[in-house]
Coordinates of C-alpha atoms in Angstrom, one line a residue:
X1 CA -51.5 -134.8 -195.2
X2 CA -49.5 -132.7 -192.9
X3 CA -46.1 -133.4 -191.9
X4 CA -44.9 -133.2 -188.2
X5 CA -41.3 -131.6 -187.7
X6 CA -38.8 -133.8 -185.9
X7 CA -39.1 -131.6 -182.6
X8 CA -42.5 -131.4 -182.3
X9 CA -42.1 -135.2 -182.3
X10 CA -39.4 -135.3 -179.4
X11 CA -41.0 -132.8 -177.5
X12 CA -44.7 -134.3 -177.1
X13 CA -42.6 -137.6 -176.7
X14 CA -40.5 -136.2 -173.8
X15 CA -43.4 -133.6 -172.2
X16 CA -46.7 -136.4 -172.3
X17 CA -44.8 -139.1 -170.2
X18 CA -44.0 -136.3 -167.8
X19 CA -47.6 -134.7 -167.7
X20 CA -48.9 -138.3 -166.9
X21 CA -46.0 -138.9 -164.3
X22 CA -47.2 -135.9 -162.7
X23 CA -50.8 -136.7 -163.2
X24 CA -50.5 -140.0 -162.0
X25 CA -48.6 -139.3 -159.0
X26 CA -51.2 -136.8 -157.7
X27 CA -53.4 -140.1 -156.5
X28 CA -50.5 -141.6 -154.7
X29 CA -50.2 -141.9 -151.0
X30 CA -53.8 -140.4 -150.6
X31 CA -54.5 -142.0 -147.0
X32 CA -51.1 -140.3 -146.2
X33 CA -52.0 -137.4 -147.7
X34 CA -52.9 -135.8 -144.5
X35 CA -50.0 -136.7 -142.2
X36 CA -47.3 -135.2 -145.2
X37 CA -49.5 -132.1 -145.7
X38 CA -47.8 -131.2 -142.5
X39 CA -44.4 -131.3 -144.0
X40 CA -41.9 -129.4 -146.6
X41 CA -42.7 -130.3 -150.4
X42 CA -38.7 -131.4 -149.9
X43 CA -39.1 -133.8 -147.0
X44 CA -42.1 -136.0 -148.6
X45 CA -40.7 -139.2 -149.9
X46 CA -42.4 -138.8 -153.1
X47 CA -40.4 -141.0 -155.8
X48 CA -39.1 -139.0 -158.5
X49 CA -39.3 -140.5 -162.4
X50 CA -41.0 -142.9 -163.9
X51 CA -41.0 -146.9 -165.0
X52 CA -40.5 -147.8 -168.6
X53 CA -43.4 -149.4 -170.0
X54 CA -44.2 -152.7 -168.8
X55 CA -42.3 -152.5 -165.7
X56 CA -44.9 -151.2 -163.0
X57 CA -46.1 -154.7 -162.1
X58 CA -42.7 -156.6 -162.7
X59 CA -40.1 -154.6 -160.0
X60 CA -40.1 -155.1 -156.5
X61 CA -40.0 -151.4 -154.6
X62 CA -36.4 -151.8 -154.4
X63 CA -35.8 -151.4 -158.0
X64 CA -38.1 -149.3 -158.7
X65 CA -36.2 -146.6 -156.1
X66 CA -33.1 -147.8 -157.6
X67 CA -34.2 -147.2 -161.5
X68 CA -35.4 -144.0 -160.3
X69 CA -31.6 -143.0 -159.5
X70 CA -30.9 -144.3 -162.5
X71 CA -32.9 -142.2 -164.4
X72 CA -31.4 -139.0 -162.0
X73 CA -27.9 -139.5 -162.9
X74 CA -28.9 -139.6 -166.4
X75 CA -31.5 -136.1 -166.1
X76 CA -29.1 -133.3 -166.0
X77 CA -27.0 -135.1 -169.0
X78 CA -30.3 -135.8 -170.7
X79 CA -31.2 -132.2 -170.7
X80 CA -28.3 -130.4 -171.3
X81 CA -28.6 -132.6 -174.2
X82 CA -32.0 -131.5 -175.2
X83 CA -30.9 -128.3 -174.4
X84 CA -28.1 -128.5 -177.6
X85 CA -30.8 -129.9 -179.9
X86 CA -32.3 -127.0 -179.3
X87 CA -29.9 -124.8 -180.4
X88 CA -28.9 -126.9 -182.9
X89 CA -32.3 -126.7 -184.8
X90 CA -32.4 -123.2 -184.4
X91 CA -29.2 -122.6 -185.8
X92 CA -30.5 -124.8 -189.1
X93 CA -33.8 -123.4 -189.0
X94 CA -31.9 -119.9 -189.2
X95 CA -29.5 -121.1 -191.9
X96 CA -32.6 -122.3 -193.6
X97 CA -34.5 -119.2 -193.8
X98 CA -31.7 -117.5 -195.0
X99 CA -31.6 -118.9 -198.4
X100 CA -34.9 -117.5 -198.8
X101 CA -35.3 -114.5 -200.3
X102 CA -37.4 -112.0 -198.4
X103 CA -40.7 -112.2 -200.6
X104 CA -40.7 -116.1 -199.5
X105 CA -40.1 -115.3 -195.9
X106 CA -43.5 -113.1 -195.9
X107 CA -44.9 -116.0 -198.3
X108 CA -43.6 -118.7 -195.4
X109 CA -44.7 -116.7 -192.4
X110 CA -48.2 -116.2 -194.2
X111 CA -48.7 -120.2 -195.1
X112 CA -47.2 -120.5 -191.5
X113 CA -49.3 -118.2 -189.7
X114 CA -53.1 -119.6 -191.6
X115 CA -51.9 -123.2 -191.0
X116 CA -51.8 -122.3 -187.6
X117 CA -54.9 -120.4 -186.9
X118 CA -57.0 -123.5 -188.8
X119 CA -54.9 -125.3 -186.2
X120 CA -56.3 -123.0 -183.5
X121 CA -59.8 -123.5 -185.2
X122 CA -60.5 -126.6 -185.6
X123 CA -59.1 -127.1 -181.9
X124 CA -62.0 -125.0 -181.0
X125 CA -64.3 -127.1 -183.3
X126 CA -63.5 -130.3 -181.6
X127 CA -64.2 -128.7 -177.9
X128 CA -67.9 -128.1 -178.8
X129 CA -69.5 -131.0 -177.3
X130 CA -73.1 -130.1 -178.4
X131 CA -72.4 -130.7 -181.9
X132 CA -72.6 -134.4 -183.3
X133 CA -70.2 -136.1 -185.7
X134 CA -71.6 -138.0 -188.4
X135 CA -71.2 -141.5 -187.0
X136 CA -72.0 -141.2 -183.4
X137 CA -75.8 -142.6 -183.8

């Protein structure tokens, strides 16, 4: 079983909600898009943020705006902390790598490359719609 690093989980946990909010925000206010289309992006009053799970059907529009404000208030701090975390992880990884001999580093690089190419070929194999997988019938 392949182990997934904390960094991978952390980045995915941040990227997925962001991507979803961007995708979902494209469909908001479709009737108003023609009227707003003439305005610069800075003047559009699209909400910035993402409601926590299960809040959307419970909160009022005023509460929604307050929640987005709270998220905005902490966004810069969170971004700085994420950058610090990435820097610490890079420092940690460099120290860990320094423990290895040059031969071991080469072997790790070879194994890493093999795993990446295997993952890439698996992803490309998943994209083939013509092939039927067992149990599809």
